[in-house]
GROMACS .gro file of C-alpha atoms in nm:
model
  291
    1UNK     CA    1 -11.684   0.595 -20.896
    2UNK     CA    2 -11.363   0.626 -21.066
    3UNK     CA    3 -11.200   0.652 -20.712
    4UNK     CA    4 -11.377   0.380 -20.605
    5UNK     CA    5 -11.214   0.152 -20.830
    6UNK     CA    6 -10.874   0.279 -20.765
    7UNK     CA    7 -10.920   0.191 -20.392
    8UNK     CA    8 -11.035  -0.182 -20.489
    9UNK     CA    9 -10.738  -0.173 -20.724
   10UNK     CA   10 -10.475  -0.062 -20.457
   11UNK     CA   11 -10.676  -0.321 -20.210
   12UNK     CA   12 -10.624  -0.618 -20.458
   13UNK     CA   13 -10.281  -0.514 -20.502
   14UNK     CA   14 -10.159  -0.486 -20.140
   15UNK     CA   15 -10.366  -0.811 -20.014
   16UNK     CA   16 -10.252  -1.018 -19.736
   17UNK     CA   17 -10.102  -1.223 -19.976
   18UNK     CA   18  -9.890  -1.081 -20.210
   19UNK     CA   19  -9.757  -0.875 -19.853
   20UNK     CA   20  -9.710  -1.193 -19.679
   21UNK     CA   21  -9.491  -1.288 -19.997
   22UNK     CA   22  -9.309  -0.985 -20.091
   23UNK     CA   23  -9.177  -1.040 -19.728
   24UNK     CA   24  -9.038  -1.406 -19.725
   25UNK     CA   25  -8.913  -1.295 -20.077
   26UNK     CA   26  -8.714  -0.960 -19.988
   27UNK     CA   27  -8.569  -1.113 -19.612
   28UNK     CA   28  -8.418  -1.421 -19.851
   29UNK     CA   29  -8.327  -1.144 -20.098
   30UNK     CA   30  -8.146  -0.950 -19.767
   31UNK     CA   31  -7.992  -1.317 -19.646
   32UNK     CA   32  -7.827  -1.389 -19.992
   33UNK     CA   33  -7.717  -1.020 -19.997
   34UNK     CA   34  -7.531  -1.089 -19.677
   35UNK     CA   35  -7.354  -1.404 -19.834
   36UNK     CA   36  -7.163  -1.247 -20.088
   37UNK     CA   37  -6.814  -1.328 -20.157
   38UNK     CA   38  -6.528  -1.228 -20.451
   39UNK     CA   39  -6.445  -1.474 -20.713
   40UNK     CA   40  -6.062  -1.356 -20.695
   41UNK     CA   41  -5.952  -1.600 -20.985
   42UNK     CA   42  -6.148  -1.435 -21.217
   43UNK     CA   43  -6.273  -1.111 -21.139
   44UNK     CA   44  -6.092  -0.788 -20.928
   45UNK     CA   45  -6.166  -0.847 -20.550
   46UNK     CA   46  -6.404  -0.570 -20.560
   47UNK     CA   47  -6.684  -0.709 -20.750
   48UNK     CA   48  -6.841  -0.925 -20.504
   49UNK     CA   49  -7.088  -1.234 -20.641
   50UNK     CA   50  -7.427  -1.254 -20.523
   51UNK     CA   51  -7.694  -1.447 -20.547
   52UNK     CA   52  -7.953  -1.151 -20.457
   53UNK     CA   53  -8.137  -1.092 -20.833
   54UNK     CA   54  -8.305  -1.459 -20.810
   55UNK     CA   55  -8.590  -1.395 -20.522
   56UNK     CA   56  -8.643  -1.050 -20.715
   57UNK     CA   57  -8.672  -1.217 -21.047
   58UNK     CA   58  -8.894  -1.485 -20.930
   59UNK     CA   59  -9.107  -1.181 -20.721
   60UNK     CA   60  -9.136  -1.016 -21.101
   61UNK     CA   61  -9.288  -1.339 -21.249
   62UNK     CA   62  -9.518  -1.446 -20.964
   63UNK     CA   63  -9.602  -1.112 -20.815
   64UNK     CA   64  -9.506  -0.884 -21.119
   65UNK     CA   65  -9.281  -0.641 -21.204
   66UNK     CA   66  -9.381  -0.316 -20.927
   67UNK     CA   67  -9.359  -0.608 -20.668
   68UNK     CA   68  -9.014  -0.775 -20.813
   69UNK     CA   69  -8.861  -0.358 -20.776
   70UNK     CA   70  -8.986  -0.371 -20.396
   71UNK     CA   71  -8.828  -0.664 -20.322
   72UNK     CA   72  -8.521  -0.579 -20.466
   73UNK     CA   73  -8.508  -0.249 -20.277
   74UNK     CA   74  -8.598  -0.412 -19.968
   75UNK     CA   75  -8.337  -0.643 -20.002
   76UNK     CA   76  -8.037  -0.380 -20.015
   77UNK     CA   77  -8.201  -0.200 -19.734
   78UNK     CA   78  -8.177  -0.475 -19.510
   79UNK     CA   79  -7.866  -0.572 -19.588
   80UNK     CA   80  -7.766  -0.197 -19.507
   81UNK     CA   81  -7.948  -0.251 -19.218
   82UNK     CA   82  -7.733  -0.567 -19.031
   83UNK     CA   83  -7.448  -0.479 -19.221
   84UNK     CA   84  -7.375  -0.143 -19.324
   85UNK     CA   85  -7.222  -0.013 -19.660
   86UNK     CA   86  -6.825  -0.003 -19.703
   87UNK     CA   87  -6.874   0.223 -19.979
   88UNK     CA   88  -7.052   0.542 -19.895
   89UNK     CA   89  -7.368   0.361 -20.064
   90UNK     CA   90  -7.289   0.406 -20.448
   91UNK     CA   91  -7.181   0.034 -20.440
   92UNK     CA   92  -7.556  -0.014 -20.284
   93UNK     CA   93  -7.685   0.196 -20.512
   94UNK     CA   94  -7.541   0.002 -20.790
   95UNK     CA   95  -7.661  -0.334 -20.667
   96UNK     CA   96  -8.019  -0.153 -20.642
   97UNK     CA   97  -7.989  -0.029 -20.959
   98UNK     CA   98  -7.922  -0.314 -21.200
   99UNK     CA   99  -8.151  -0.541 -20.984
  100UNK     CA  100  -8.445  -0.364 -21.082
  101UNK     CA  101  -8.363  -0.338 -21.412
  102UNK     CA  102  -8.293  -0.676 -21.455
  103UNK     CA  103  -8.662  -0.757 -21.257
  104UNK     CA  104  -8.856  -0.494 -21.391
  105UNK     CA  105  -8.756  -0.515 -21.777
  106UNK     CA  106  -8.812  -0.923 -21.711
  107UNK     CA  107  -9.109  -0.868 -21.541
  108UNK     CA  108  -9.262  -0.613 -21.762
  109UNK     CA  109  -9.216  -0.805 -22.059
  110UNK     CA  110  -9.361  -1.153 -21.903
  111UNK     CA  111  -9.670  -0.973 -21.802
  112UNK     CA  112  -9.754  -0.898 -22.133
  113UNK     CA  113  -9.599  -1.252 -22.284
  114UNK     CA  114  -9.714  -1.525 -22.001
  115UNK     CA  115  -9.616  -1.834 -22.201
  116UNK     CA  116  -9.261  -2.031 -22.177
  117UNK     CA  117  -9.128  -1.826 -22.489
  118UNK     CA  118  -9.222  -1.520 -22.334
  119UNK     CA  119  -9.007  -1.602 -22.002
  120UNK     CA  120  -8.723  -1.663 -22.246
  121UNK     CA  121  -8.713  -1.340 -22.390
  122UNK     CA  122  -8.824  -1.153 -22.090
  123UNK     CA  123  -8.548  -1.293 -21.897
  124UNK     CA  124  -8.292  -1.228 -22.161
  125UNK     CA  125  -8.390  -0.850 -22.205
  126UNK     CA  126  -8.392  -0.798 -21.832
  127UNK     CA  127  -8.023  -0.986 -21.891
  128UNK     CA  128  -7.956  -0.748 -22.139
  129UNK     CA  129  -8.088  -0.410 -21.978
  130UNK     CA  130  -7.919  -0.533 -21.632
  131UNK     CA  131  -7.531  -0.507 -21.809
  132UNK     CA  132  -7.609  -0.213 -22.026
  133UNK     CA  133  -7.668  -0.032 -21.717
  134UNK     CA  134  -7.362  -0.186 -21.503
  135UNK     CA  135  -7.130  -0.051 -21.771
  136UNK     CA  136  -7.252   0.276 -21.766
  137UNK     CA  137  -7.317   0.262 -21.402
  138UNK     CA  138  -6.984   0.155 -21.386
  139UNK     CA  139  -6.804   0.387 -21.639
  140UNK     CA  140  -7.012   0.735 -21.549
  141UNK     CA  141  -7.052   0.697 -21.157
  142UNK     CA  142  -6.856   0.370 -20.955
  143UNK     CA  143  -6.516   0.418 -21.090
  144UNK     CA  144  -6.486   0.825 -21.124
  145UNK     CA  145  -6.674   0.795 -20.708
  146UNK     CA  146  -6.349   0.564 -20.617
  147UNK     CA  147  -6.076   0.778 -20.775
  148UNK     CA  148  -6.215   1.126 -20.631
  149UNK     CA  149  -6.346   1.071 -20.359
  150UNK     CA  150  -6.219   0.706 -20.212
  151UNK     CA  151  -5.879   0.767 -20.350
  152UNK     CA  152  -5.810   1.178 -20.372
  153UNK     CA  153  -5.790   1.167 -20.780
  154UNK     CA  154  -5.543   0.894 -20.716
  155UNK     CA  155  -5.584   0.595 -20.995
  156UNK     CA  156  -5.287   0.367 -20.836
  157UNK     CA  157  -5.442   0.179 -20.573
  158UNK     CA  158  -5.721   0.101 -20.857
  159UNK     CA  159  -5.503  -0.022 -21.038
  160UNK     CA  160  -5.330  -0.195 -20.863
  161UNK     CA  161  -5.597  -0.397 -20.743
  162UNK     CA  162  -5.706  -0.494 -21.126
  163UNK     CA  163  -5.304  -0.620 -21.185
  164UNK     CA  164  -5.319  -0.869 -20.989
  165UNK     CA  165  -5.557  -0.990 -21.264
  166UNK     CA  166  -5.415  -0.802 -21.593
  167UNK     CA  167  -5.059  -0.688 -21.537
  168UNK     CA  168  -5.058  -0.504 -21.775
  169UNK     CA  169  -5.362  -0.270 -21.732
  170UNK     CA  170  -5.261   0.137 -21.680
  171UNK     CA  171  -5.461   0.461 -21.701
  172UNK     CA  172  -5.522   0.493 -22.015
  173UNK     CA  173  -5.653   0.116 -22.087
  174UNK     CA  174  -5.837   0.082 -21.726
  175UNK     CA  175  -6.193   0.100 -21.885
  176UNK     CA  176  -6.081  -0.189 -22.150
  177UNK     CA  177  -6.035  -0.429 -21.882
  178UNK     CA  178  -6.250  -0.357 -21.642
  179UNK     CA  179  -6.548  -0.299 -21.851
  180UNK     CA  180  -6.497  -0.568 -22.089
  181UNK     CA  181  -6.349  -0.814 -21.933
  182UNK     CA  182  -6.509  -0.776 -21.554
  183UNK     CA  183  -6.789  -0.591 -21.575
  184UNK     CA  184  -7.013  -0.778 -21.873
  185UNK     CA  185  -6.902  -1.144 -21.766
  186UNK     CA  186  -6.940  -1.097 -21.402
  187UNK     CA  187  -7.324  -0.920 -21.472
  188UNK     CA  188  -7.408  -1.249 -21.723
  189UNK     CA  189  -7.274  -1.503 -21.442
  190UNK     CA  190  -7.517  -1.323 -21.212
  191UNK     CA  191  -7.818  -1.311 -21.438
  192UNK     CA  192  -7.769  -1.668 -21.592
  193UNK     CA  193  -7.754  -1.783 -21.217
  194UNK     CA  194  -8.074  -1.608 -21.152
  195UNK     CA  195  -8.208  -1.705 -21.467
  196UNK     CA  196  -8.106  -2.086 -21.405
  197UNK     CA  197  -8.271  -2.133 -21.037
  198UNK     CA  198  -8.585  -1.884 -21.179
  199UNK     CA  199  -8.704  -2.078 -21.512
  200UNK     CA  200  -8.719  -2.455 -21.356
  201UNK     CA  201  -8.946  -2.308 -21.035
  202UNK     CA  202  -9.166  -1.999 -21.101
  203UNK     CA  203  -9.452  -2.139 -21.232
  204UNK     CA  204  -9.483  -2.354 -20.951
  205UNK     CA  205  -9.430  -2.098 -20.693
  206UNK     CA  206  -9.704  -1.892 -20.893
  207UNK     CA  207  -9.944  -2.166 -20.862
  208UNK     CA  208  -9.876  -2.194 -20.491
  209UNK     CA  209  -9.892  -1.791 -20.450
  210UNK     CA  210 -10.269  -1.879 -20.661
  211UNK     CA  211 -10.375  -2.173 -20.458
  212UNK     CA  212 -10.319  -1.989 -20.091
  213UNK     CA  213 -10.503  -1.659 -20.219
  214UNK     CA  214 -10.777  -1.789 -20.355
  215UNK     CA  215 -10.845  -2.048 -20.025
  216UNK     CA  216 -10.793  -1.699 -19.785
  217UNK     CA  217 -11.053  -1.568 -20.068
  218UNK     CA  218 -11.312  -1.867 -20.019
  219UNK     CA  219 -11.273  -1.834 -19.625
  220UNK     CA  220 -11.297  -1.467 -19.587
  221UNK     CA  221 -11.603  -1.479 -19.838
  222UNK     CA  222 -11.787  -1.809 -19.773
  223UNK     CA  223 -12.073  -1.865 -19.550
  224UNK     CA  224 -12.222  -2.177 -19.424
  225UNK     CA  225 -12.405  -2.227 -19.672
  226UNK     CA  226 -12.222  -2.168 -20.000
  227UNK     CA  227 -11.990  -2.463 -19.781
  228UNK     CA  228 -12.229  -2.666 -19.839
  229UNK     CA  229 -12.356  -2.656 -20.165
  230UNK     CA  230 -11.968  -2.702 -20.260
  231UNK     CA  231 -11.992  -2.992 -20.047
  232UNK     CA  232 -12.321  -3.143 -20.233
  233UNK     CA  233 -12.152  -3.063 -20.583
  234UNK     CA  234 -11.813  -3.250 -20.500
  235UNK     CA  235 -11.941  -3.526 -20.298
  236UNK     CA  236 -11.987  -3.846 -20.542
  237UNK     CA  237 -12.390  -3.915 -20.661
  238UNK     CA  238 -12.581  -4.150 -20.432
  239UNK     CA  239 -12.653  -4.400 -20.700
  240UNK     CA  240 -12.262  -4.530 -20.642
  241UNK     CA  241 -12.148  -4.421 -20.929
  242UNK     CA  242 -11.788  -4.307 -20.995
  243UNK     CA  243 -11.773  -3.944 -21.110
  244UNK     CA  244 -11.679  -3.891 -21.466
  245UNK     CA  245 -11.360  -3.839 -21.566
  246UNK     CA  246 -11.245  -3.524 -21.747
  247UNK     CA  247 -11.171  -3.581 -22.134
  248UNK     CA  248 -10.916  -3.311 -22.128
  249UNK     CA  249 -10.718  -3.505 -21.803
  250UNK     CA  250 -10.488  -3.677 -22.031
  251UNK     CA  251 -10.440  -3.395 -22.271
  252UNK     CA  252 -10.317  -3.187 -21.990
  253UNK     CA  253 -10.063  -3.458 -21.833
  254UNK     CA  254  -9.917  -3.436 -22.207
  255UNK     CA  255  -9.900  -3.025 -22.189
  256UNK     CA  256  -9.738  -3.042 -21.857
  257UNK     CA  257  -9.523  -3.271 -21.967
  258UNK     CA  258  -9.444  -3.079 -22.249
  259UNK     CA  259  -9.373  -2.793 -22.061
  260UNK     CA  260  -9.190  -2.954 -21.800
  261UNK     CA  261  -8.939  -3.089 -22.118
  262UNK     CA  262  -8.883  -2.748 -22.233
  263UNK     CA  263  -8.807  -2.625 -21.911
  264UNK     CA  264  -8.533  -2.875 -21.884
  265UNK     CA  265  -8.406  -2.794 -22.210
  266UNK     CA  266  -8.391  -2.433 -22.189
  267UNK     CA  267  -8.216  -2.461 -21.814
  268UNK     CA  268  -7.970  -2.660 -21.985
  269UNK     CA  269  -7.924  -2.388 -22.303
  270UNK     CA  270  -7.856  -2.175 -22.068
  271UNK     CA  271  -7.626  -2.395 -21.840
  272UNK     CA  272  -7.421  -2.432 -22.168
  273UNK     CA  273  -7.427  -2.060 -22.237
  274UNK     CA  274  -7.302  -2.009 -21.902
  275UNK     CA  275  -6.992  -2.270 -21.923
  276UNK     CA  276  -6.914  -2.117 -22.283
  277UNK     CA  277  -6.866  -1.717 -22.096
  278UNK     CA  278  -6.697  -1.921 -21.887
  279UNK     CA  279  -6.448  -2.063 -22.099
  280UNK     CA  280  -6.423  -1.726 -22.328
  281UNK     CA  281  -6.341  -1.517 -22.038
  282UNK     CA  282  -6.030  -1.807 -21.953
  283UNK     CA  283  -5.916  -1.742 -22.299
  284UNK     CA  284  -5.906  -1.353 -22.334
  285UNK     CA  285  -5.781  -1.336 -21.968
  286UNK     CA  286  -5.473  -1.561 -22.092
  287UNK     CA  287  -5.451  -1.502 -22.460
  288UNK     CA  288  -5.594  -1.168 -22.550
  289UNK     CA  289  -5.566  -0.928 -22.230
  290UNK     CA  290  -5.218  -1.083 -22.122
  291UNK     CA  291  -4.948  -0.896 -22.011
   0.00000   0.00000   0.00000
């Protein structure tokens, strides 16, 4: 019995579905992957900006969490796939790494918290988790791979490529400006990016995900008959009268409209939080870390 109900579990899980949608999510999550490019103003050319978390994150919240992870890991491995690594995969492994923290943490947390509030905070934790493990991803494995193994224990051409940003960064303050200064902003930019295309859009894309599963439901499971008696029960009553109109109609225009505000608001919170990183990374890059 009990296996029983682990094989209905696994078939509801992997349904033609949530497949058909973990696919179209994880090939855009590959595409955006591909279209990567440095933001050499502000960060060292190395730390390439992507917009790969946001089809992961919105996988998390529509699909949940196990199915945001896959699409995340499917997305590096296709990109690996038409493209290759340049780094002898830890710079893959990174990107794998702090996307499924960032989706999983998010993911977990909205599954137990489905209202707006609980997006908030799930996407802020998974914001949170996804930088606390880029700088220690960072510190403990990226930059001690480069120096032994892409550089022979050689720190100079490291460094050289962060002075073009902070003349005066050396050995011994390397971590200070890299961490600090690179690492953490350039993680929030890519979260609050995520974050900013995610909040506005998933609830719609889990009402589509809802609406086309439950009609391949009603037309694997329906006969003729149970047709039409759904016919008979929608069709208006033969006496010409209009069908009633639900009390609750207006009461939910209001909710979705309610919704819809604080949607707006908290995309522009976070638009705001976003311009203000912005602006404090302009002022320690020219007023604190200056040479």
């Amino acid at each position: 019995m009990e296996q029983t109900a682990r094989q209905k579990s696994g078939q509801k899980f992997f349904s033609s579905t949530r497949i058909a949608f973990i696919a179209m999510f994880s090939t855009l999550a590959g595409i955006l992957h591909l279209l990567k490019f440095p933001i050499a103003a502000a960060f060292p050319s190395f730390l390439e900006f992507k917009f790969s978390d946001i089809p992961s994150l919105i996988g998390a919240f529509t699909l949940g969490p196990t199915s945001g992870a896959i699409i995340a890991t499917v997305g590096v491995l296709l990109k690996l796939l038409f493209k290759g690594t340049s780094t002898m995969f830890v710079g893959d492994l990174s990107d794998l790494v702090t996307s499924c923290v960032f989706a999983v943490t998010a993911g977990v947390i909205y599954k137990k918290h489905r209202t707006f509030k609980g997006a908030i905070v799930a996407m802020a934790a998974g914001m949170g988790a996804e930088v606390t493990v880029a700088i220690l991803f960072n510190w403990l494995v990226l930059v001690p791979f480069y120096v032994q193994v892409f550089f022979h224990g050689s720190w100079q051409p490291l460094l050289g490529m962060m002075r073009t940003l902070f003349p005066s960064c050396t050995q011994e303050n390397f971590y200070n400006f890299y961490l600090w200064v690179s690492v953490v902003p350039f993680n929030l930019l890519r979260c609050i990016a995520a974050i900013l295309v995610t909040l506005p859009i998933y609830k719609r894309i889990s009402r589509l995900i809802n609406s086309v599963s439950r009609r391949l439901d009603a037309n694997a499971n329906a006969s003729p008959v149970a047709a039409q008696n759904a016919q008979a029960q929608n069709a208006q009553p033969d006496d010409g009268s209009a069908p009633a109109v639900c009390d609750t109609d207006t009461h939910a225009e209001k909710e979705r409209e309610r919704k819809k505000s604080k949607i707006n608001l908290a995309v522009i919170i976070s638009g705001a939080v976003a311009l203000a990183l912005i602006v404090l990374f302009v002022l320690l890059r020219y007023f604190v870390f200056k040479a």
